[in-house]
mmCIF file of N, CA and C and ligand atoms in Angstrom:
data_model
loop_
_atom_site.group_PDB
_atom_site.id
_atom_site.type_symbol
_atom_site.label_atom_id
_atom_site.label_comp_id
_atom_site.label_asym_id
_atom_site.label_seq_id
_atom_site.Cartn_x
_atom_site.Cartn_y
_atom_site.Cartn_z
ATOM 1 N N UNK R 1 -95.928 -25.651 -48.990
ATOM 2 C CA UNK R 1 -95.724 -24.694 -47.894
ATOM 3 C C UNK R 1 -95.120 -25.416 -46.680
ATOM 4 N N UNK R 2 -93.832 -24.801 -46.004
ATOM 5 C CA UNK R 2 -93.836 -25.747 -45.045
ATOM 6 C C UNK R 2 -94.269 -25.346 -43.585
ATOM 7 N N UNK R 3 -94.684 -26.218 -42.743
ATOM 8 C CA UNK R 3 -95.308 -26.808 -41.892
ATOM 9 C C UNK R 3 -94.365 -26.853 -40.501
ATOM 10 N N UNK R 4 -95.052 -26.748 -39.509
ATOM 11 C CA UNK R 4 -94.512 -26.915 -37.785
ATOM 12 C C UNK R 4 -93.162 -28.129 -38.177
ATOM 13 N N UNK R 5 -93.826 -29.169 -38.498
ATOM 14 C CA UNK R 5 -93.230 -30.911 -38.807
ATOM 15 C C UNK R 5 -91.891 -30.299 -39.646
ATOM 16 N N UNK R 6 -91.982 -29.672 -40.602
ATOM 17 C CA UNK R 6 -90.700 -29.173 -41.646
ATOM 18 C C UNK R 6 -90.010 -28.376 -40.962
ATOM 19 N N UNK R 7 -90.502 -27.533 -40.079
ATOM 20 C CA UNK R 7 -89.303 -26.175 -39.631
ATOM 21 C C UNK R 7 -89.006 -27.305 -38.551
ATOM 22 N N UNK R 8 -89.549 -27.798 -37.616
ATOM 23 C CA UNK R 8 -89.037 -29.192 -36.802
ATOM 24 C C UNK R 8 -87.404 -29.630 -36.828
ATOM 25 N N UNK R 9 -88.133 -30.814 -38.206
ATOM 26 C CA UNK R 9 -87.043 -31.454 -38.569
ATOM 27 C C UNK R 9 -85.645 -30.373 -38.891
ATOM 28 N N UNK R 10 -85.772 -29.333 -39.269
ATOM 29 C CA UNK R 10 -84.801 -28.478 -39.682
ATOM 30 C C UNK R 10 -84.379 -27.926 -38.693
ATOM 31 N N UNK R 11 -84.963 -27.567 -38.032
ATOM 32 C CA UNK R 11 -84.090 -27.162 -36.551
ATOM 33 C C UNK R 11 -83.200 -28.121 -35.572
ATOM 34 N N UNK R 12 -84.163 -29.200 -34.968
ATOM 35 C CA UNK R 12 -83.411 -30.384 -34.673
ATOM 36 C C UNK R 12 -81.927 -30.939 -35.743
ATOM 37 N N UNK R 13 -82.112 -31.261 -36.848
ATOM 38 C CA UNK R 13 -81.052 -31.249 -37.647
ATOM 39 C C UNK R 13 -79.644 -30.187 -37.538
ATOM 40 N N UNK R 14 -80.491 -29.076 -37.628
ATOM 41 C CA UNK R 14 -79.256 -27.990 -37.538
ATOM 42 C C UNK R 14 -78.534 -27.817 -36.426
ATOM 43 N N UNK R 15 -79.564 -27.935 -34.899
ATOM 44 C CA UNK R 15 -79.158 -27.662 -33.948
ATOM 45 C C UNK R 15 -78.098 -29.561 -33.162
ATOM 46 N N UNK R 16 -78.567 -29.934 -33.982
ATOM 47 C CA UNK R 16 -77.346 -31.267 -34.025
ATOM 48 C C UNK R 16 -76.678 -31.504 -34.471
ATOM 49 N N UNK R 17 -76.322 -31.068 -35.480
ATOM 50 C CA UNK R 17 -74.907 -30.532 -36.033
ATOM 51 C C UNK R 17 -74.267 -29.268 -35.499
ATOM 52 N N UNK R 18 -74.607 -28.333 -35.418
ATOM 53 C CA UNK R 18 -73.857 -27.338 -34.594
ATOM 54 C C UNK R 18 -75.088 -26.795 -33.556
ATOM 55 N N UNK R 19 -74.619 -27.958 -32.078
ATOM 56 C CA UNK R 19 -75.097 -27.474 -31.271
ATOM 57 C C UNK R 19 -74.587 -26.193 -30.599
ATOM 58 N N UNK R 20 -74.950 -25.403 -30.354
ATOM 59 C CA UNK R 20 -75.130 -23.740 -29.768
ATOM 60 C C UNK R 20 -74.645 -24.045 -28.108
ATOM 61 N N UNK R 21 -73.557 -22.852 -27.970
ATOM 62 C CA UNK R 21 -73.502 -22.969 -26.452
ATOM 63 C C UNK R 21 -72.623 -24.208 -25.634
ATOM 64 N N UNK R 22 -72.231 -25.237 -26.503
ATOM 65 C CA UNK R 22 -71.749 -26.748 -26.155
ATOM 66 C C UNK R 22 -70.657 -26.899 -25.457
ATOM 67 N N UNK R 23 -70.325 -27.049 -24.104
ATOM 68 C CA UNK R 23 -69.220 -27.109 -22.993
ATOM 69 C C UNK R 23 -69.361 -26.683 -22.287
ATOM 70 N N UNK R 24 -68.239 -26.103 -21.465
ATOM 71 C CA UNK R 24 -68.020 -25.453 -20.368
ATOM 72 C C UNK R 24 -67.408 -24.224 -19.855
ATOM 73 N N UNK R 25 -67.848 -23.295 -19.259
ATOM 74 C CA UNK R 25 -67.893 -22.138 -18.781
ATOM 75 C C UNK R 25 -66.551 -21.934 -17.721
ATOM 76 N N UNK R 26 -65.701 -21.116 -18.413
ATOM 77 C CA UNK R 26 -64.287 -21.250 -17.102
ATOM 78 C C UNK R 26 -65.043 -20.462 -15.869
ATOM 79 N N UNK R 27 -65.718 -19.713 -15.418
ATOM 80 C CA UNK R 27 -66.346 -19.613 -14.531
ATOM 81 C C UNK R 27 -67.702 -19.459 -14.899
ATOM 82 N N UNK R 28 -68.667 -19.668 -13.473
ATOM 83 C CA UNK R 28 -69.971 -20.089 -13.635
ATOM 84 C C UNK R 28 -70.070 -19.913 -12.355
ATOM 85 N N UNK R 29 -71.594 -19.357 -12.096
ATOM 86 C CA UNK R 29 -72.319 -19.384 -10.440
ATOM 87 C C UNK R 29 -73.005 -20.579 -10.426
ATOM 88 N N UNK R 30 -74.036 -21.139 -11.027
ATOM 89 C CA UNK R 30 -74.389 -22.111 -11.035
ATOM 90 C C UNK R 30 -74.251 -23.441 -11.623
ATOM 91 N N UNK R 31 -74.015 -24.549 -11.020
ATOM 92 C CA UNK R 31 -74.002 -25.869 -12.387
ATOM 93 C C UNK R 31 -74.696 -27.047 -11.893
ATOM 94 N N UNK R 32 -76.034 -27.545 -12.504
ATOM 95 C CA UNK R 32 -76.992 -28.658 -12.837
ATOM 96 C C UNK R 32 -76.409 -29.658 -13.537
ATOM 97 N N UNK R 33 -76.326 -30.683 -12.155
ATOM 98 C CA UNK R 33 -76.956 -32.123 -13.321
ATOM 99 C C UNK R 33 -78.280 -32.786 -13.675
ATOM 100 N N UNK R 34 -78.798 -33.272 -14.636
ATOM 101 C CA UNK R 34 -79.928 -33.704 -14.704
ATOM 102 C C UNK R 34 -80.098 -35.111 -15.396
ATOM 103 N N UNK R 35 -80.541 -36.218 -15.271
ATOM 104 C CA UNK R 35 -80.760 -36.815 -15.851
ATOM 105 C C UNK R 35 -82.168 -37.598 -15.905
ATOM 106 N N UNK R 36 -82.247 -38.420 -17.224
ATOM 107 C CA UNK R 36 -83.609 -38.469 -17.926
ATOM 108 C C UNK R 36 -83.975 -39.485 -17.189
ATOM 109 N N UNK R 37 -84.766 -40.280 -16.280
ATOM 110 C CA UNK R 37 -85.136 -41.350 -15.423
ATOM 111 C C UNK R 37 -85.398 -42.328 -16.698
ATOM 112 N N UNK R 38 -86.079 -41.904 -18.032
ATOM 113 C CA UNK R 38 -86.511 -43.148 -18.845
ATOM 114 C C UNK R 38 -85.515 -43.819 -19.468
ATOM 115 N N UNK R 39 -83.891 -43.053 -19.956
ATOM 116 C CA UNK R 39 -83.139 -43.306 -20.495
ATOM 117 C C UNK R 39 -81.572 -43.455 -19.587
ATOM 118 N N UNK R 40 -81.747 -42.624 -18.798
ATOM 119 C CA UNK R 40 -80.324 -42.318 -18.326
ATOM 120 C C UNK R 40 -79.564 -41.520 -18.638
ATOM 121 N N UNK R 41 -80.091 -40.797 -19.566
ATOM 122 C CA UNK R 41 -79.205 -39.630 -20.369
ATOM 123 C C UNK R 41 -78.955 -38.721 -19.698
ATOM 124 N N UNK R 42 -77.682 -37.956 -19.639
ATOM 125 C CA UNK R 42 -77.508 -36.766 -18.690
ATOM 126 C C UNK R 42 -77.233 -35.545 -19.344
ATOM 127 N N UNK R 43 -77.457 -34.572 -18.774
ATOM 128 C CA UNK R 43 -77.365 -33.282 -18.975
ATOM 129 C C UNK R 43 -76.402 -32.191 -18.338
ATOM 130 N N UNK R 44 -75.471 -31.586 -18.475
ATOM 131 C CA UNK R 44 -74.878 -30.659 -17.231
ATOM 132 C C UNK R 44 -74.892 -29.302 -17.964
ATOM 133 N N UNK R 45 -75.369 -28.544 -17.256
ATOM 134 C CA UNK R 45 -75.522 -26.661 -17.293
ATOM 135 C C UNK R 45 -75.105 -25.925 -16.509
ATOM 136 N N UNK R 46 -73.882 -25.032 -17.030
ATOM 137 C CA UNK R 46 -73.392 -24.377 -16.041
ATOM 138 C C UNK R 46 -74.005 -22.544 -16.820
ATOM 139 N N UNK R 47 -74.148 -22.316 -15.650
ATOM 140 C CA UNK R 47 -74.923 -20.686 -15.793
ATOM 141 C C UNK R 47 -73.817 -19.860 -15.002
ATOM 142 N N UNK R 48 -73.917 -18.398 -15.986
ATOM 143 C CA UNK R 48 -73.015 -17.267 -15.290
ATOM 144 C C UNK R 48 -74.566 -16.112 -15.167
ATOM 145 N N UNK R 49 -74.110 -15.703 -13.926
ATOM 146 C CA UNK R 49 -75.368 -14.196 -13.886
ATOM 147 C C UNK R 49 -74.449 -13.100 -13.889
ATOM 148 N N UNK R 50 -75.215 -12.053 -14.264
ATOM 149 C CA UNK R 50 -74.508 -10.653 -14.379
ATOM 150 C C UNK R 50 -75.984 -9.889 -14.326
ATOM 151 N N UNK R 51 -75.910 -8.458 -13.572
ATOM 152 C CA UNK R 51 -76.746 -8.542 -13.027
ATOM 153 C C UNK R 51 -78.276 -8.486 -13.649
ATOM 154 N N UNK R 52 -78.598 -9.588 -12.781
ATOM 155 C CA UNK R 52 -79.698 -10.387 -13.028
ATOM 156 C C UNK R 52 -80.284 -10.653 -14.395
ATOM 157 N N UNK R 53 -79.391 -10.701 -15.320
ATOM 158 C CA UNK R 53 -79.238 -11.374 -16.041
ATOM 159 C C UNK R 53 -78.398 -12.847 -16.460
ATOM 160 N N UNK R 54 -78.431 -13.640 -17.104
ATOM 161 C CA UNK R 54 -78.116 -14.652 -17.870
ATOM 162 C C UNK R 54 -76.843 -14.088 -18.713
ATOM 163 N N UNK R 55 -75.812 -13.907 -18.321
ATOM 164 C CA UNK R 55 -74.648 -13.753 -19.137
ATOM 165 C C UNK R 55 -74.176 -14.402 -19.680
ATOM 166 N N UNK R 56 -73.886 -16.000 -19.414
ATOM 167 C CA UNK R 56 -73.518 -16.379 -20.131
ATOM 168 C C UNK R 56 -74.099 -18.079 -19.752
ATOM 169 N N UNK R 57 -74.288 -19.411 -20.812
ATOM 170 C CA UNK R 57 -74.516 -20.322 -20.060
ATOM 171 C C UNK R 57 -74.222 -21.533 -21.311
ATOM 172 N N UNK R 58 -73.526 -22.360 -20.836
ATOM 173 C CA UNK R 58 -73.304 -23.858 -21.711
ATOM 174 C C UNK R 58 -73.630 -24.858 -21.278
ATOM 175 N N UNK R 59 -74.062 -26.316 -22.116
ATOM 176 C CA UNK R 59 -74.153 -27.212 -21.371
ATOM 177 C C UNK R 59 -73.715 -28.505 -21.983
ATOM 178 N N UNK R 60 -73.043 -29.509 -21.511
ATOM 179 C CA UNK R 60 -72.941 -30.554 -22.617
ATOM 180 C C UNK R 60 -73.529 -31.694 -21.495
ATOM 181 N N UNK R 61 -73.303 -32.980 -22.890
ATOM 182 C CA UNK R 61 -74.046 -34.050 -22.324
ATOM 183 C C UNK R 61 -74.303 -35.635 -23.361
ATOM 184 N N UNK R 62 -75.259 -36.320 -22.779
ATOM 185 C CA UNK R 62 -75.339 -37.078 -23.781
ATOM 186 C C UNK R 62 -76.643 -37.686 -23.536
ATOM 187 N N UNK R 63 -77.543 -37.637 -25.340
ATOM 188 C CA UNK R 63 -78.729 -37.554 -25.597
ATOM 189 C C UNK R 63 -78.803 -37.641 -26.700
ATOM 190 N N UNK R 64 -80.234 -37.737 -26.794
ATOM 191 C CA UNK R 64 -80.712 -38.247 -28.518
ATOM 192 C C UNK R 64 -80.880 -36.672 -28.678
ATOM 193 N N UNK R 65 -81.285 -37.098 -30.146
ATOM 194 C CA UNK R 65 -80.942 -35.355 -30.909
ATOM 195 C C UNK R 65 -81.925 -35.099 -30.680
ATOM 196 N N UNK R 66 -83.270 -34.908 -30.157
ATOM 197 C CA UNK R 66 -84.012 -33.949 -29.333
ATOM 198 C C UNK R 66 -84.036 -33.416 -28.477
ATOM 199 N N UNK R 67 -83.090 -34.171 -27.329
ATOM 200 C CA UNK R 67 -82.906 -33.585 -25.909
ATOM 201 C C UNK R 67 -81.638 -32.671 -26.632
ATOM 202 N N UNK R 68 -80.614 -32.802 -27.137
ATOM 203 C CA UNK R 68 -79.150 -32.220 -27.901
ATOM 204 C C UNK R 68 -79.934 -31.058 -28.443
ATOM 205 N N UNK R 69 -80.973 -30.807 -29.228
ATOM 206 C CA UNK R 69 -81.374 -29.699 -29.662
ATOM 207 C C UNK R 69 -82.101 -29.312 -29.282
ATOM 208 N N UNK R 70 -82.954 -29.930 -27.985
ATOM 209 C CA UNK R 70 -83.658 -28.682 -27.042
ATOM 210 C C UNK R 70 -82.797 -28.005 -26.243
ATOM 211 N N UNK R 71 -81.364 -28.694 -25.671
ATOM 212 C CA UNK R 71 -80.381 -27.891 -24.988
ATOM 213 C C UNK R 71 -79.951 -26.605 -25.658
ATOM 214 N N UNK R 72 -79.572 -26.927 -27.106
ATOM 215 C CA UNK R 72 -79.221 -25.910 -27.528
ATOM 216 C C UNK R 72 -80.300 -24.622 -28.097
ATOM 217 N N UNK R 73 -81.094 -25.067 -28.289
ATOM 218 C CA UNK R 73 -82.286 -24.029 -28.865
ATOM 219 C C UNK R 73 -82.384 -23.293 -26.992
ATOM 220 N N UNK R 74 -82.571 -24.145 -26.409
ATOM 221 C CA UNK R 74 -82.714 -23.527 -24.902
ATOM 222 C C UNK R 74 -81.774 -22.206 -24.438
ATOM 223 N N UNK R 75 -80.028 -22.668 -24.944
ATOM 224 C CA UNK R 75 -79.171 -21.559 -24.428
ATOM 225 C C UNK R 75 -79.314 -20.909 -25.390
ATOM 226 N N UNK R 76 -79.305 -21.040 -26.899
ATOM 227 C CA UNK R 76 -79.650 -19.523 -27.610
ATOM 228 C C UNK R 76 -80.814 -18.215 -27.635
ATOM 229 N N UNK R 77 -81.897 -19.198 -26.740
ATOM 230 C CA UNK R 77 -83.116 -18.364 -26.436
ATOM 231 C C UNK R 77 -82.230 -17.723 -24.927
ATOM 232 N N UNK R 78 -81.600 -18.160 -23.778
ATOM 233 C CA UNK R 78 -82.109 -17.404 -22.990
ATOM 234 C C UNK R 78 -80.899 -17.165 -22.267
ATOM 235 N N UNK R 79 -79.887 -16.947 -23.014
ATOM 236 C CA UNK R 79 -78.797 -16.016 -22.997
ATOM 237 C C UNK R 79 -78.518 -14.831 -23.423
ATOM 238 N N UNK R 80 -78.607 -13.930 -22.612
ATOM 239 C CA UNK R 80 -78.568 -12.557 -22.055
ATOM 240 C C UNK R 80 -80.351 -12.221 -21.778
ATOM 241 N N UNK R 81 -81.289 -13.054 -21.370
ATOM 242 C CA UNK R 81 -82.395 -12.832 -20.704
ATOM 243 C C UNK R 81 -81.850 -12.486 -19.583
ATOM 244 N N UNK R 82 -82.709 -11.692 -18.908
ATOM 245 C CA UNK R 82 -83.319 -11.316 -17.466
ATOM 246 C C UNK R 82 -84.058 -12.731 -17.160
ATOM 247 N N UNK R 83 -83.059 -13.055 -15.734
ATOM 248 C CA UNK R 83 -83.693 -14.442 -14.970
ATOM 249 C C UNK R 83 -85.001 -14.412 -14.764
ATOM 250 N N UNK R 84 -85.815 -13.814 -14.629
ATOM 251 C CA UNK R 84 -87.198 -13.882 -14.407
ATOM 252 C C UNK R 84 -88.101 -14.125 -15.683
ATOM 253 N N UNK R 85 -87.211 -13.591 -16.772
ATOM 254 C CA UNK R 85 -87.974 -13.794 -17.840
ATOM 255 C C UNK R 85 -87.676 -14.963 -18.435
ATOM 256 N N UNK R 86 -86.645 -15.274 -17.919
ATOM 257 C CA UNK R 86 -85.843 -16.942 -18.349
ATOM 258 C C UNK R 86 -86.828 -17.952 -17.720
ATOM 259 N N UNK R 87 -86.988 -17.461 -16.265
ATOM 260 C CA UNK R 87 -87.544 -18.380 -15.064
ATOM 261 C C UNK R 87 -89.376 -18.767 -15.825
ATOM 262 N N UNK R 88 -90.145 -17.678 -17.008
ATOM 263 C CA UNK R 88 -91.473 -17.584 -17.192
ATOM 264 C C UNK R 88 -91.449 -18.334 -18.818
ATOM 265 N N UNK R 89 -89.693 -18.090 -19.570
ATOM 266 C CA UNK R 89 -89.890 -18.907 -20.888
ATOM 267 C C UNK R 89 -89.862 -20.031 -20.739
ATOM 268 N N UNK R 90 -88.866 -20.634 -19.872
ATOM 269 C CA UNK R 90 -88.987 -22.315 -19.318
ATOM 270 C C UNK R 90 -90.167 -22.865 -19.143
ATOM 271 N N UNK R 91 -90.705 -22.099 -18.014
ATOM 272 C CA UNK R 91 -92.006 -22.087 -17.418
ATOM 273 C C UNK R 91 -93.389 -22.678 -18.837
ATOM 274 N N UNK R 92 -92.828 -21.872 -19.863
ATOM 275 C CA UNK R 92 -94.132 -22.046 -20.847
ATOM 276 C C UNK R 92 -93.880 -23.009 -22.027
ATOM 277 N N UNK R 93 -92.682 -23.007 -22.106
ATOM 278 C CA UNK R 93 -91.768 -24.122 -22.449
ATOM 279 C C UNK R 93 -91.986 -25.702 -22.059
ATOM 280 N N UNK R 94 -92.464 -25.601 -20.874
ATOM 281 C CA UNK R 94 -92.206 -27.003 -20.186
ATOM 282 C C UNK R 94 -93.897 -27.285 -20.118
ATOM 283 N N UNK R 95 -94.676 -26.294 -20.328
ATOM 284 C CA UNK R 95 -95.985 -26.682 -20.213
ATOM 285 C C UNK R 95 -96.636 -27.075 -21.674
ATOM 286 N N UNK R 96 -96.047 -26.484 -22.540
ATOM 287 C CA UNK R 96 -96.234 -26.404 -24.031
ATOM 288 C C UNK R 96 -95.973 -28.202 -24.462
ATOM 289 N N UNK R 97 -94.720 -28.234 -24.008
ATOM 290 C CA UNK R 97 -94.258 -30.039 -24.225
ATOM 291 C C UNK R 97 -95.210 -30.820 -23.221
ATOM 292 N N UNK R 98 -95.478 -30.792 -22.368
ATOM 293 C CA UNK R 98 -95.851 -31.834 -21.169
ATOM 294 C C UNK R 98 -97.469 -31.395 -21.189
ATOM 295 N N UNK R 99 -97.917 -30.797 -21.338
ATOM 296 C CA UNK R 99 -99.216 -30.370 -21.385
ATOM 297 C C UNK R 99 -100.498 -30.011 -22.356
ATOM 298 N N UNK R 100 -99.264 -30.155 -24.051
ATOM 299 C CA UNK R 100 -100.007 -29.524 -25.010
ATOM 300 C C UNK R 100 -100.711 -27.991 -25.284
ATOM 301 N N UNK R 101 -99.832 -27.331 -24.521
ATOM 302 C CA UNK R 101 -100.214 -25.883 -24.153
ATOM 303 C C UNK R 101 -99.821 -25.280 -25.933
ATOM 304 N N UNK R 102 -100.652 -24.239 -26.064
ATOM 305 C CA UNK R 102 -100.334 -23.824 -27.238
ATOM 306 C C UNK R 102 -99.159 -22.987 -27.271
ATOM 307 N N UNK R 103 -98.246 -22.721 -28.599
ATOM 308 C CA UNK R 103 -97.229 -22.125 -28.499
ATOM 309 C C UNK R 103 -97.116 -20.612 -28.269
ATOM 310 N N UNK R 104 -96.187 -19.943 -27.622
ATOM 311 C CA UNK R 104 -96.296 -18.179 -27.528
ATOM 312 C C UNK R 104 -94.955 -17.781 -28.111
ATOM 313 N N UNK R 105 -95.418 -17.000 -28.989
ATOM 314 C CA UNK R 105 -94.448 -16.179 -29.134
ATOM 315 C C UNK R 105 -92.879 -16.321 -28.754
ATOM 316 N N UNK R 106 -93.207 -16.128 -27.566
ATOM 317 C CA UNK R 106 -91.939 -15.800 -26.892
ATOM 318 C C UNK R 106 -90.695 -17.018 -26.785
ATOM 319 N N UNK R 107 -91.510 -17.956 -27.399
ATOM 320 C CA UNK R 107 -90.874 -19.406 -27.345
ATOM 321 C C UNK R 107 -89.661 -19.263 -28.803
ATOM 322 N N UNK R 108 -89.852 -18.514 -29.589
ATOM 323 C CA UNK R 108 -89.114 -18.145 -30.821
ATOM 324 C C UNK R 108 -89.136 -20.124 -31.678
ATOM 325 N N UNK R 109 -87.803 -20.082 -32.053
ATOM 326 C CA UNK R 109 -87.113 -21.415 -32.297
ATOM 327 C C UNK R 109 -88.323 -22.526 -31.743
ATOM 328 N N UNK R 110 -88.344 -22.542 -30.407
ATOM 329 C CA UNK R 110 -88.259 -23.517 -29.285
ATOM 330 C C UNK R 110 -89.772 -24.007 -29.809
ATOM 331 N N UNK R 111 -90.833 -23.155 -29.872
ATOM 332 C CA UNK R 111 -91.952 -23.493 -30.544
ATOM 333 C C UNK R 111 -91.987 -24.706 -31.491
ATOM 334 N N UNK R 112 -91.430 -25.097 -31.886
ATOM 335 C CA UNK R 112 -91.358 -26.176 -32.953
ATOM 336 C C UNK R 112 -91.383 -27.500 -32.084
ATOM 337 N N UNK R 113 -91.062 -27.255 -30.981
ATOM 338 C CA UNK R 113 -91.133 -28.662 -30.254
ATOM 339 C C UNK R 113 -92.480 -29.328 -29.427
ATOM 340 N N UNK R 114 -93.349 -27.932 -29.884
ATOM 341 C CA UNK R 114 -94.900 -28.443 -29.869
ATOM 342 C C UNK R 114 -95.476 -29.783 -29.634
ATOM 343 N N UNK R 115 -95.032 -30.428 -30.782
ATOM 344 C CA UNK R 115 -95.565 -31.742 -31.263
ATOM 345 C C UNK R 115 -95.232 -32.908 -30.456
ATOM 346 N N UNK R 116 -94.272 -32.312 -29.593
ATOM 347 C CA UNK R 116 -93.761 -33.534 -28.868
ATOM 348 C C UNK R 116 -94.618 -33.883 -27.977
ATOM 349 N N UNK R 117 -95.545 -33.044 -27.178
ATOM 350 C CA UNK R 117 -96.257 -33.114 -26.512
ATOM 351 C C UNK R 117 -97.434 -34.576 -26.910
ATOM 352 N N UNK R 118 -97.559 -35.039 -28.334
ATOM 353 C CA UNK R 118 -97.997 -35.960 -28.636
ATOM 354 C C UNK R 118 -97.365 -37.091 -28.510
ATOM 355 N N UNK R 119 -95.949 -37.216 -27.999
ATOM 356 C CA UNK R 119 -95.246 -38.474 -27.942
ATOM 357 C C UNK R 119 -94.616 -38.594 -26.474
ATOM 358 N N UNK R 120 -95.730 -39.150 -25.502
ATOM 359 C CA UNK R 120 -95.198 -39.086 -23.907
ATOM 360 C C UNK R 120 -93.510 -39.196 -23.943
ATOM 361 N N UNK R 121 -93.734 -40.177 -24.730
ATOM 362 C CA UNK R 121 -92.178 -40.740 -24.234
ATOM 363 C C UNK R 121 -90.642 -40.270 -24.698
ATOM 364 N N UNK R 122 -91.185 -39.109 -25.428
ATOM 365 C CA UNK R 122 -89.961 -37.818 -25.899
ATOM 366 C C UNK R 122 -90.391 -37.090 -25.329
ATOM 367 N N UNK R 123 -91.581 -36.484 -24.520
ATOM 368 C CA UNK R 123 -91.565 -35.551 -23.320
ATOM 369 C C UNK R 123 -90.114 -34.973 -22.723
ATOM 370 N N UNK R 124 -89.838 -36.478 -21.863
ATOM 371 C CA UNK R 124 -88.658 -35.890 -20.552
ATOM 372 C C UNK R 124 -87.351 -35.394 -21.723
ATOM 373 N N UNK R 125 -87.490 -36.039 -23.213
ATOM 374 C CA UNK R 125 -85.699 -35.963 -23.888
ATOM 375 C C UNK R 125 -85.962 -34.214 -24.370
ATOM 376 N N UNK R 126 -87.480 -33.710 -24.688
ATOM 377 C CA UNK R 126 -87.434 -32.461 -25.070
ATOM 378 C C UNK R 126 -87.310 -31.305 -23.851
ATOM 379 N N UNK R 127 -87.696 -31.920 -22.639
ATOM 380 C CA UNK R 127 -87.571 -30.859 -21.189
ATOM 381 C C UNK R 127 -86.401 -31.064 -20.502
ATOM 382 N N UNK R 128 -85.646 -31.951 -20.612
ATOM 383 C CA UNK R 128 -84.797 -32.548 -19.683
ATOM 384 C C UNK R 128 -83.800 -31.071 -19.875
ATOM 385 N N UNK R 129 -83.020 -30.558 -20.864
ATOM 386 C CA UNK R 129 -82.476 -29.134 -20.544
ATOM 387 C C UNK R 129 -83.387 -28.283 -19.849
ATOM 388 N N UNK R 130 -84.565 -28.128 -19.897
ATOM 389 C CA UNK R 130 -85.360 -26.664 -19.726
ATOM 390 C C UNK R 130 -85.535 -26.971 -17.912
ATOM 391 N N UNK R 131 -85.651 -28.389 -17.461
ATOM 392 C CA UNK R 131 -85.656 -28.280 -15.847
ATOM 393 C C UNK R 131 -84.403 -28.371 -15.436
ATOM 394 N N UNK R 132 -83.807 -28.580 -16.241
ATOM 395 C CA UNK R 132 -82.461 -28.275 -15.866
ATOM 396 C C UNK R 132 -81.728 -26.422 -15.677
ATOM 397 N N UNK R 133 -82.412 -26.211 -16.323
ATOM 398 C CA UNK R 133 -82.345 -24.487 -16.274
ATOM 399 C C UNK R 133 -83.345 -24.039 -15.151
ATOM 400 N N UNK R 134 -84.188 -24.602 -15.092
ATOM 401 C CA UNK R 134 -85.419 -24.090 -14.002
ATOM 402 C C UNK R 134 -84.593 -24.171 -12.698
ATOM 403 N N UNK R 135 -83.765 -25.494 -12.109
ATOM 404 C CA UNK R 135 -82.957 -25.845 -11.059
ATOM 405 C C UNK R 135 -81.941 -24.696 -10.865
ATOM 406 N N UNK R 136 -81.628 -24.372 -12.145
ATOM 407 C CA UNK R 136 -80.135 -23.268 -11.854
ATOM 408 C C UNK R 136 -80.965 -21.655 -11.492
ATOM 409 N N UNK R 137 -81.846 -21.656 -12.025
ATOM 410 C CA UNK R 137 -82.580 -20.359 -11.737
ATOM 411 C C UNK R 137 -83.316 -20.067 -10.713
ATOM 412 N N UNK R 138 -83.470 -21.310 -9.966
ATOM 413 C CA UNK R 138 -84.110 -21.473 -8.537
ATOM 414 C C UNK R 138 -83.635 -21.638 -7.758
ATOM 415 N N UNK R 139 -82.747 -22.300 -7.400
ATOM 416 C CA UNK R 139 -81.609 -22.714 -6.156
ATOM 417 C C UNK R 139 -81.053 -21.198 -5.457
HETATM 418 FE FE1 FES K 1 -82.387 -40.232 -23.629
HETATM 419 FE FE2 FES K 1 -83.907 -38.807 -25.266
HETATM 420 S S1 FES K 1 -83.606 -40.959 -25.292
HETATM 421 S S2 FES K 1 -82.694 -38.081 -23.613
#
């Protein structure tokens, strides 16, 4: 039967080979840089709103294939969300990894990155997109 660890690896895999969402936006209201303090790795997200929604949003960068496939699991979850509901999946998202919070629902995909929460030091490579989205949705 497979397991959190199996749908994991299969997502990360997939979503690193065809990362989702990958570049740049000929226009955009918002655009984040972020980078990882442990590694140096950077992140850039450019977001379009329409109203008050998430119309459209890409991001590229360079990262190990966890931060690469939390970016992308990130823009396929929360493109064409309502910002507020974007602003509360991050939100549970970022507590789930950094806190060991249990998974909801609403996390779809993204749920699988649970486990990371057991490895401090892939923490910042699995959040580093999701505060990066928190910045564009807050500013
Ligand atoms: Fe740099 Fe993961 S090692 S983002």
């Amino acid at each position: 039967m497979r397991d959190f660890s199996d749908l994991y690896a299969e997502i990360i895999m997939d979503h690193q080979k065809h990362p989702r969402n990958f570049g740049t936006l000929p226009i955009f209201d918002k655009e984040v840089q972020m980078t990882n303090s442990s590694c140096g790795d950077q992140i850039s997200l450019q977001v379009k709103f329409e109203d008050g929604k998430i119309k459209d949003i890409k991001f590229k960068g360079m990262g190990c294939a966890i931060s690469m496939a939390s970016a992308s699991v990130m823009t396929e979850l929360l493109k064409g969300t309502d910002v507020n509901e974007a602003k509360r999946i991050s939100s549970e998202f970022i507590e789930m990894v950094t806190n060991g919070k249990a998974p909801v629902d609403d996390l779809k995909d993204a749920q699988v990155f649970s486990g990371v929460s057991k490895y401090p030091m892939r923490v910042k490579c699995a959040t580093l997109a999701w505060h990066a989205v928190q910045k564009a949705l807050s500013d």
